[in-house]
Amino acid sequence: MKNKPTMAEKVIAIHQPQCLIRIAAMMQIMGCSRTRTYANLRLVGGQSLKIIHWAWHRLRYQQSGSSLIDYIKKNKLNQRTAAKQLRRKQMSAHWSRHFDNYYQNYWPEGWTVADYCRKEGLVQSSARRYLVDFPFIGLINPFVLKPWL
């Protein structure tokens, strides 16, 4: 008899590289209310899924050779921030050092981005552009995403 999939497995299974399924579809798949669906997404790192989504699209946009408007239309990126997200520049040397320091020394020890920011005297809202509390160490390798964050 096969074990019932965990909530994390359900969320990961429905995350497709080309898009993030809409909340309504996730509610139907998970059989949960909207509130419960959002809570489940937070448990498995909903913000990190958003970061991965935009990193993937920045990579694809850079590889496509398409104009910004064409890429947005072709991929049906209806979010108001799509153009801004796709135009984002690579992180500076300053943030690259913090990225390496956090993911090599602090993240494996269970430190949150907020804890790291307090220790290093960083503004959290700025740091969260590049540092994410990815859940499930071993499932996500931040260094693979680094060039597109």
Short mmCIF file of C-alpha atoms in Angstrom, two decimals:
data_model
loop_
_atom_site.label_atom_id
_atom_site.label_comp_id
_atom_site.label_asym_id
_atom_site.label_seq_id
_atom_site.Cartn_x
_atom_site.Cartn_y
_atom_site.Cartn_z
CA MET A 1 0.00 0.00 0.00
CA LYS A 2 1.38 3.41 -0.99
CA ASN A 3 1.76 6.09 1.68
CA LYS A 4 -0.35 9.23 1.39
CA PRO A 5 1.81 12.14 0.11
CA THR A 6 2.77 14.80 2.61
CA MET A 7 1.72 18.43 2.12
CA ALA A 8 5.28 19.30 1.11
CA GLU A 9 5.25 16.57 -1.55
CA LYS A 10 1.90 17.83 -2.87
CA VAL A 11 3.15 21.41 -3.17
CA ILE A 12 6.44 20.36 -4.76
CA ALA A 13 4.62 18.01 -7.16
CA ILE A 14 2.33 20.75 -8.44
CA HIS A 15 5.10 23.34 -8.83
CA GLN A 16 5.87 23.22 -12.50
CA PRO A 17 8.96 25.05 -13.78
CA GLN A 18 6.98 27.01 -16.36
CA CYS A 19 4.49 28.45 -13.88
CA LEU A 20 3.12 28.34 -10.39
CA ILE A 21 -0.37 26.91 -10.34
CA ARG A 22 -2.97 29.38 -9.16
CA ILE A 23 -4.27 29.24 -5.60
CA ALA A 24 -7.73 28.07 -6.78
CA ALA A 25 -6.18 25.06 -8.50
CA MET A 26 -4.07 24.32 -5.44
CA MET A 27 -7.15 24.52 -3.22
CA GLN A 28 -8.87 21.95 -5.41
CA ILE A 29 -5.83 19.62 -5.55
CA MET A 30 -5.23 19.81 -1.80
CA GLY A 31 -8.89 19.76 -0.89
CA CYS A 32 -8.42 22.73 1.45
CA SER A 33 -9.93 26.13 2.03
CA ARG A 34 -8.08 29.23 0.83
CA THR A 35 -6.86 29.97 4.37
CA ARG A 36 -5.63 26.40 4.88
CA THR A 37 -3.93 26.42 1.44
CA TYR A 38 -2.01 29.61 2.28
CA ALA A 39 -1.04 28.15 5.67
CA ASN A 40 0.21 24.97 3.98
CA LEU A 41 2.23 27.01 1.49
CA ARG A 42 3.87 28.92 4.33
CA LEU A 43 4.79 25.61 5.99
CA VAL A 44 6.68 24.43 2.91
CA GLY A 45 8.25 27.78 2.11
CA GLY A 46 5.71 29.55 -0.09
CA GLN A 47 7.97 32.59 -0.41
CA SER A 48 10.81 30.38 -1.59
CA LEU A 49 8.58 28.98 -4.35
CA LYS A 50 7.98 32.55 -5.53
CA ILE A 51 11.74 33.23 -5.51
CA ILE A 52 12.40 30.06 -7.51
CA HIS A 53 9.62 30.98 -9.95
CA TRP A 54 11.16 34.38 -10.75
CA ALA A 55 14.74 33.04 -10.83
CA TRP A 56 13.62 30.45 -13.38
CA HIS A 57 11.87 33.08 -15.50
CA ARG A 58 14.90 35.42 -15.38
CA LEU A 59 17.06 32.57 -16.66
CA ARG A 60 14.56 31.70 -19.40
CA TYR A 61 14.14 35.36 -20.38
CA GLN A 62 17.91 35.81 -20.69
CA GLN A 63 18.15 32.67 -22.83
CA SER A 64 15.15 33.50 -25.01
CA GLY A 65 16.44 36.54 -26.86
CA SER A 66 12.83 37.81 -26.83
CA SER A 67 11.80 41.32 -26.01
CA LEU A 68 10.52 41.85 -22.49
CA ILE A 69 6.93 42.41 -23.62
CA ASP A 70 6.97 39.34 -25.90
CA TYR A 71 8.36 37.14 -23.15
CA ILE A 72 5.73 38.34 -20.67
CA LYS A 73 2.91 37.74 -23.17
CA LYS A 74 4.23 34.37 -24.33
CA ASN A 75 4.54 33.10 -20.76
CA LYS A 76 1.32 34.74 -19.56
CA LEU A 77 3.04 36.55 -16.70
CA ASN A 78 0.15 38.74 -15.67
CA GLN A 79 1.65 39.92 -12.38
CA ARG A 80 2.16 43.68 -12.17
CA THR A 81 5.76 43.13 -11.14
CA ALA A 82 6.71 40.81 -14.03
CA ALA A 83 8.70 43.43 -15.98
CA LYS A 84 10.49 44.60 -12.85
CA GLN A 85 11.28 41.02 -11.83
CA LEU A 86 12.65 40.10 -15.26
CA ARG A 87 14.81 43.25 -15.50
CA ARG A 88 16.45 42.75 -12.11
CA LYS A 89 20.21 42.91 -12.24
CA GLN A 90 22.51 40.35 -10.70
CA MET A 91 23.43 40.87 -7.08
CA SER A 92 26.34 43.13 -6.26
CA ALA A 93 29.64 41.88 -4.83
CA HIS A 94 28.45 43.04 -1.38
CA TRP A 95 25.33 40.87 -1.52
CA SER A 96 27.24 38.02 -3.14
CA ARG A 97 29.54 37.88 -0.09
CA HIS A 98 26.53 37.87 2.25
CA PHE A 99 24.84 35.20 0.12
CA ASP A 100 27.89 32.94 0.32
CA ASN A 101 28.37 33.60 4.04
CA TYR A 102 24.71 32.95 4.92
CA TYR A 103 24.26 29.77 2.86
CA GLN A 104 27.65 28.27 3.75
CA ASN A 105 27.78 29.11 7.46
CA TYR A 106 24.38 30.05 8.87
CA TRP A 107 21.58 28.45 6.85
CA PRO A 108 22.86 24.88 7.47
CA GLU A 109 22.82 25.69 11.19
CA GLY A 110 19.14 26.69 11.06
CA TRP A 111 19.58 30.47 11.18
CA THR A 112 16.75 32.47 9.61
CA VAL A 113 17.40 35.42 7.33
CA ALA A 114 16.06 37.70 10.09
CA ASP A 115 18.58 36.27 12.59
CA TYR A 116 21.42 36.71 10.10
CA CYS A 117 20.38 40.31 9.35
CA ARG A 118 20.33 41.18 13.05
CA LYS A 119 23.80 39.67 13.52
CA GLU A 120 25.28 41.41 10.46
CA GLY A 121 23.37 44.70 10.85
CA LEU A 122 21.57 44.35 7.51
CA VAL A 123 18.19 45.74 6.50
CA GLN A 124 15.90 42.70 6.19
CA SER A 125 13.86 44.03 3.28
CA SER A 126 17.03 44.49 1.22
CA ALA A 127 18.53 41.16 2.27
CA ARG A 128 15.37 39.25 1.34
CA ARG A 129 15.97 40.05 -2.33
CA TYR A 130 18.88 37.62 -2.21
CA LEU A 131 18.56 35.57 0.97
CA VAL A 132 15.60 33.26 1.47
CA ASP A 133 14.65 30.91 4.29
CA PHE A 134 14.50 27.93 1.95
CA PRO A 135 12.93 24.97 3.74
CA PHE A 136 14.25 21.43 3.54
CA ILE A 137 18.03 21.77 3.43
CA GLY A 138 19.22 19.36 0.77
CA LEU A 139 16.14 19.81 -1.42
CA ILE A 140 17.11 23.26 -2.72
CA ASN A 141 20.65 24.27 -3.57
CA PRO A 142 20.75 28.09 -3.33
CA PHE A 143 24.06 28.21 -5.21
CA VAL A 144 22.34 26.89 -8.35
CA LEU A 145 19.88 29.80 -8.17
CA LYS A 146 22.49 32.45 -7.26
CA PRO A 147 23.16 33.78 -10.79
CA TRP A 148 19.47 34.60 -11.26
CA LEU A 149 18.61 36.00 -7.83
#
